[in-house]
Coordinates of N, CA and C in Angstrom, one line a residue:
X169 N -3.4 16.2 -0.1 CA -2.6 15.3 0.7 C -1.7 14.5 -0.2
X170 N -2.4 14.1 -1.3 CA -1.3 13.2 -2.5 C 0.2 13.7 -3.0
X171 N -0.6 15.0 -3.2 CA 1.2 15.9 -3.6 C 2.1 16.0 -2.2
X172 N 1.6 15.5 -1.1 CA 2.9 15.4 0.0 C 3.2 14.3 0.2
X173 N 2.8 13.1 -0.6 CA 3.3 11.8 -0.8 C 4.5 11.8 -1.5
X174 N 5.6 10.8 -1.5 CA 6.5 10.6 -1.9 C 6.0 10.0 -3.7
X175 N 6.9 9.9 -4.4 CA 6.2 9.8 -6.2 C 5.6 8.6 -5.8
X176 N 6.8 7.5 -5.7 CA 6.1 6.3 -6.0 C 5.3 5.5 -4.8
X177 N 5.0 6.0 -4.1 CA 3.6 6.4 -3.0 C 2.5 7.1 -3.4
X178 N 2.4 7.8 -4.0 CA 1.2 8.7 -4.8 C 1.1 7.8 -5.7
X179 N 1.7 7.5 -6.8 CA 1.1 6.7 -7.6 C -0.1 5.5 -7.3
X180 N 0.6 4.6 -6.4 CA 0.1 3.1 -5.8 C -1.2 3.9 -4.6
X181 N -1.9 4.7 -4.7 CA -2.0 5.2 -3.7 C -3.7 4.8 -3.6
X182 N -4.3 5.0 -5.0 CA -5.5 4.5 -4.8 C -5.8 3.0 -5.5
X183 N -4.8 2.2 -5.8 CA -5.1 1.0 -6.8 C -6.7 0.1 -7.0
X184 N -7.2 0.7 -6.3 CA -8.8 0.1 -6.8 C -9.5 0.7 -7.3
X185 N -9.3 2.2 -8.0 CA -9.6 2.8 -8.5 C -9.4 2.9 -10.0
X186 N -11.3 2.5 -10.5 CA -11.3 2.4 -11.5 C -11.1 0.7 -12.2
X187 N -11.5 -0.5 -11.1 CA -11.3 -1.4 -11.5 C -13.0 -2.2 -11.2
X188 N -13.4 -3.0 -12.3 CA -14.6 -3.3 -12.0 C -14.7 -5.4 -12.1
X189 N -15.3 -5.6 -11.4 CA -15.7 -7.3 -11.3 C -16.7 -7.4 -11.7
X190 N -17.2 -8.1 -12.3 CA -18.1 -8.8 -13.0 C -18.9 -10.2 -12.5
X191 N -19.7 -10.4 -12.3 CA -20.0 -12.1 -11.8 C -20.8 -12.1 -13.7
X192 N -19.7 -12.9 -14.7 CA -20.4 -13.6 -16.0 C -21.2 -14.7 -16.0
X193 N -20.9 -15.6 -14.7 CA -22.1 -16.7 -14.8 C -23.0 -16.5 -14.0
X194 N -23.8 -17.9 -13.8 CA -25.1 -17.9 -12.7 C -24.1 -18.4 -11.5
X195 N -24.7 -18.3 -10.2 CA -23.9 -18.6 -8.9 C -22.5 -18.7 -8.8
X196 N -22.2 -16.9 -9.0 CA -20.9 -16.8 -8.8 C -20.4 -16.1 -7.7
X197 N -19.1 -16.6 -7.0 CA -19.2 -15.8 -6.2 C -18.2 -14.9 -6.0
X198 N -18.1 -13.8 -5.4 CA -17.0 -12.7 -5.9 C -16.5 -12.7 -4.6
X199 N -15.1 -12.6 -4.4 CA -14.1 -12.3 -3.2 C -13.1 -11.3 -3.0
X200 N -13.1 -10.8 -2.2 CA -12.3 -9.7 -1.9 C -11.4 -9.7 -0.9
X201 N -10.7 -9.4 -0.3 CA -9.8 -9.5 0.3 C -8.9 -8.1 0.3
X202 N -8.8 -7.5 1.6 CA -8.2 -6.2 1.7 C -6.9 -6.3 3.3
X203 N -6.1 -6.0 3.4 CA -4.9 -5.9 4.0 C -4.9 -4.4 4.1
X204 N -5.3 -3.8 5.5 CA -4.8 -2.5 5.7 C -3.4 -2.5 6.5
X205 N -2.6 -1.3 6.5 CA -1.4 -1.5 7.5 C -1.4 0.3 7.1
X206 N -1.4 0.9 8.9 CA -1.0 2.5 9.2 C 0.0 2.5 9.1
X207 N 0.7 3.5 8.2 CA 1.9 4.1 8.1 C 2.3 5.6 8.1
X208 N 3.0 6.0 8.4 CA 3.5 7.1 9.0 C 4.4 7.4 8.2
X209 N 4.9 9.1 7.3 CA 6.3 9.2 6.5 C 6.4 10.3 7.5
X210 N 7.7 10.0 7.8 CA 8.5 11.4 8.8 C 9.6 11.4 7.1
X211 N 9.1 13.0 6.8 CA 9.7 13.8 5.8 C 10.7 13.9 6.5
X212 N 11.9 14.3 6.0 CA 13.3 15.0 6.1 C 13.0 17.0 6.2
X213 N 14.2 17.4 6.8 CA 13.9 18.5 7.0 C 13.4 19.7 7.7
X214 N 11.9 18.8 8.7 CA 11.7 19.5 9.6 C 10.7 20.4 9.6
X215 N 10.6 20.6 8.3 CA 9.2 21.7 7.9 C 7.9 21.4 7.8
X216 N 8.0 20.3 7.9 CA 6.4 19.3 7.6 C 6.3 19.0 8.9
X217 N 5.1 18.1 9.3 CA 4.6 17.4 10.5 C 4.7 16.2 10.0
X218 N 4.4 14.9 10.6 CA 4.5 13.5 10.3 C 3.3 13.7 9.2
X219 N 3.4 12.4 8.4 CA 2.5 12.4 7.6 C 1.5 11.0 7.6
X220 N 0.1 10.7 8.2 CA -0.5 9.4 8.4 C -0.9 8.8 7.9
X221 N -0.9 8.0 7.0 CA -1.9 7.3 6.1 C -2.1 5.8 6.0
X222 N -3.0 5.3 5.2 CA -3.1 4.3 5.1 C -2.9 3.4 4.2
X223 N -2.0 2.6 3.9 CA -2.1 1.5 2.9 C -2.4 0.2 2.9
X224 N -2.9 -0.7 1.5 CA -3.3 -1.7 1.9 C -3.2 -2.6 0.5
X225 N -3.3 -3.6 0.4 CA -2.8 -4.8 -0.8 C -4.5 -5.3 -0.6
X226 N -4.9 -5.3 -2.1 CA -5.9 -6.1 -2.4 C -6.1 -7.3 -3.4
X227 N -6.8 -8.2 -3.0 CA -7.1 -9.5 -3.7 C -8.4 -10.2 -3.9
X228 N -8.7 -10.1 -5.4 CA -9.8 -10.7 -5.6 C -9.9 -11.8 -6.3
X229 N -10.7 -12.8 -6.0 CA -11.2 -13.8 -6.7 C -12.7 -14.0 -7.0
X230 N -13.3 -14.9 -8.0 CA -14.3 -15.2 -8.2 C -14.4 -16.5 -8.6
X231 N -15.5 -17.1 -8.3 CA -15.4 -18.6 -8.9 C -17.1 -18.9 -8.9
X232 N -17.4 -20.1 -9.9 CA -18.6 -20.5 -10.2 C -19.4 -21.6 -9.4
X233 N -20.2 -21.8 -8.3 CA -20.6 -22.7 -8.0 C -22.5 -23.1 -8.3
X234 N -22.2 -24.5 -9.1 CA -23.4 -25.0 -9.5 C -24.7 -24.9 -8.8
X235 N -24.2 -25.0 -7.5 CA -25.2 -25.4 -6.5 C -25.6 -24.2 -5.1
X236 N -24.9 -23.6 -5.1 CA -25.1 -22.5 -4.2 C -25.4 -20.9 -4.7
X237 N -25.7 -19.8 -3.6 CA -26.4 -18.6 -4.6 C -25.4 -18.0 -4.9
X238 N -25.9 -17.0 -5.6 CA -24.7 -15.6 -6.2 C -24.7 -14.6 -4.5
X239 N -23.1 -14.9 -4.1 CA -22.6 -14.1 -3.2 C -21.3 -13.3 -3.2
X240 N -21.3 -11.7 -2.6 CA -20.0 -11.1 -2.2 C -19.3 -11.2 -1.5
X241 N -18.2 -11.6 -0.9 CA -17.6 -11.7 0.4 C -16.6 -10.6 0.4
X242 N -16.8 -9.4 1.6 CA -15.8 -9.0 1.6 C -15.3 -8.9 2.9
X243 N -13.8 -9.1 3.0 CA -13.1 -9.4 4.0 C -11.8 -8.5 4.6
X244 N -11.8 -7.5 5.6 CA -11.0 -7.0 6.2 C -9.9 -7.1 7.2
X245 N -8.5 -6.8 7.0 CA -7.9 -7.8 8.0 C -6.6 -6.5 8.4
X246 N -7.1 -5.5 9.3 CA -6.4 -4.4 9.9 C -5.3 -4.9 10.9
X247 N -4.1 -4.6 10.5 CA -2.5 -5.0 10.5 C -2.4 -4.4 12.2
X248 N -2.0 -4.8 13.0 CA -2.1 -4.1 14.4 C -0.4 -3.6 14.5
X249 N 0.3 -3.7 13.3 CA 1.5 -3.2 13.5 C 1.7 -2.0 12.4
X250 N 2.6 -1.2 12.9 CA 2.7 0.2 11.8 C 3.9 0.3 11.5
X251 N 3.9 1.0 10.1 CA 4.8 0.8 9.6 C 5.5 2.7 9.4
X252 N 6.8 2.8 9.5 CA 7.6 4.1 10.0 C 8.3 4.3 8.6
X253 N 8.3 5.1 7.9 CA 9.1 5.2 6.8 C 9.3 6.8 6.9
X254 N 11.2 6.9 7.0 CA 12.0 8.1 7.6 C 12.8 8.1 6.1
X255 N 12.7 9.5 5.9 CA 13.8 9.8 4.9 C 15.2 10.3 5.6
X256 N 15.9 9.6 5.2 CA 17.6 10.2 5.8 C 18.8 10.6 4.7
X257 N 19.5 11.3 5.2 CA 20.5 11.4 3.8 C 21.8 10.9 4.8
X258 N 22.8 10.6 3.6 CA 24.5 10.4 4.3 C 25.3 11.4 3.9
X259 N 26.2 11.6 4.7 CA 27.2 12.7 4.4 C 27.9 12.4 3.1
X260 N 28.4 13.5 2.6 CA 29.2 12.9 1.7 C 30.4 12.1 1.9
X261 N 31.2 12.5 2.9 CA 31.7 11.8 3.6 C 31.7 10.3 4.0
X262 N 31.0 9.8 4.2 CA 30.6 8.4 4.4 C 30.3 7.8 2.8
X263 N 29.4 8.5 2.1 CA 29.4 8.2 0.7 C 30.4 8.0 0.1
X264 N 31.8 8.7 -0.2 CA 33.2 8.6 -0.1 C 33.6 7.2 0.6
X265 N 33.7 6.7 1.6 CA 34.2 6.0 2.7 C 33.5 4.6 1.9
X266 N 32.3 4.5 1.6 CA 31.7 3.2 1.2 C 32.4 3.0 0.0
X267 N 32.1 3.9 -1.3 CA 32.8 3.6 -2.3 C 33.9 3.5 -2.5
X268 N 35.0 3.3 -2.1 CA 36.7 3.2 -1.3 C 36.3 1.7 -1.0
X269 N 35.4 1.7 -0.5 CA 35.1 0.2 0.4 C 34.9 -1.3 -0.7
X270 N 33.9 -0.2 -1.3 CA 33.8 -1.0 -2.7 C 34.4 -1.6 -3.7
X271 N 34.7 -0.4 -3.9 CA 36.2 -0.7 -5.1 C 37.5 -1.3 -4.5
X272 N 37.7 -0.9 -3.3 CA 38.9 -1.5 -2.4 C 38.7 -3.2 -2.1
X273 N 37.5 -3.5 -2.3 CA 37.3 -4.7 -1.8 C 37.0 -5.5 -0.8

């Protein structure tokens, strides 16, 4: 499924992989924080089916408290909106038309 991801979507694709937390002191406590959002790539072309997947932004903190135990918190927060990403091309023609536009001023 990775190789029908777009590059720099494949890349970003598993970013918690291979990352590790530590709790160094006594009553520490570790935080997580995850952001999912479904997204959909409609390829160009027509020869593929939509493509569904999932992405998401992660954040962690940790911090030391004197007085309380050593705890994990992990926290999920699933996006109820989706995100559409369409590959399109422009004619050359219009490509033409803009740069005219540009340079013309």
């Amino acid at each position: 499924m990775l190789r029908m991801l777009p590059d720099d979507v494949a890349y970003a694709h598993n970013a918690l992989a291979n990352t590790l937390h530590v709790a160094t002191g006594h009553n520490t406590t570790l935080e997580h924080y995850l952001k999912v959002v479904h997204t959909t790539y409609r390829l160009r072309g027509g020869r593929r089916k939509d493509l569904d997947t999932y992405q998401y932004t992660a954040n962690s903190n940790n911090y030391e408290d004197g007085q309380s135990l050593p705890t994990a918190v992990f926290s999920y927060d699933l996006s109820p909106m989706q995100v559409l990403v369409r590959e399109e091309s422009a004619s050359f023609a219009s490509f033409l038309t803009q740069l005219c536009a540009i340079i013309g001023g």
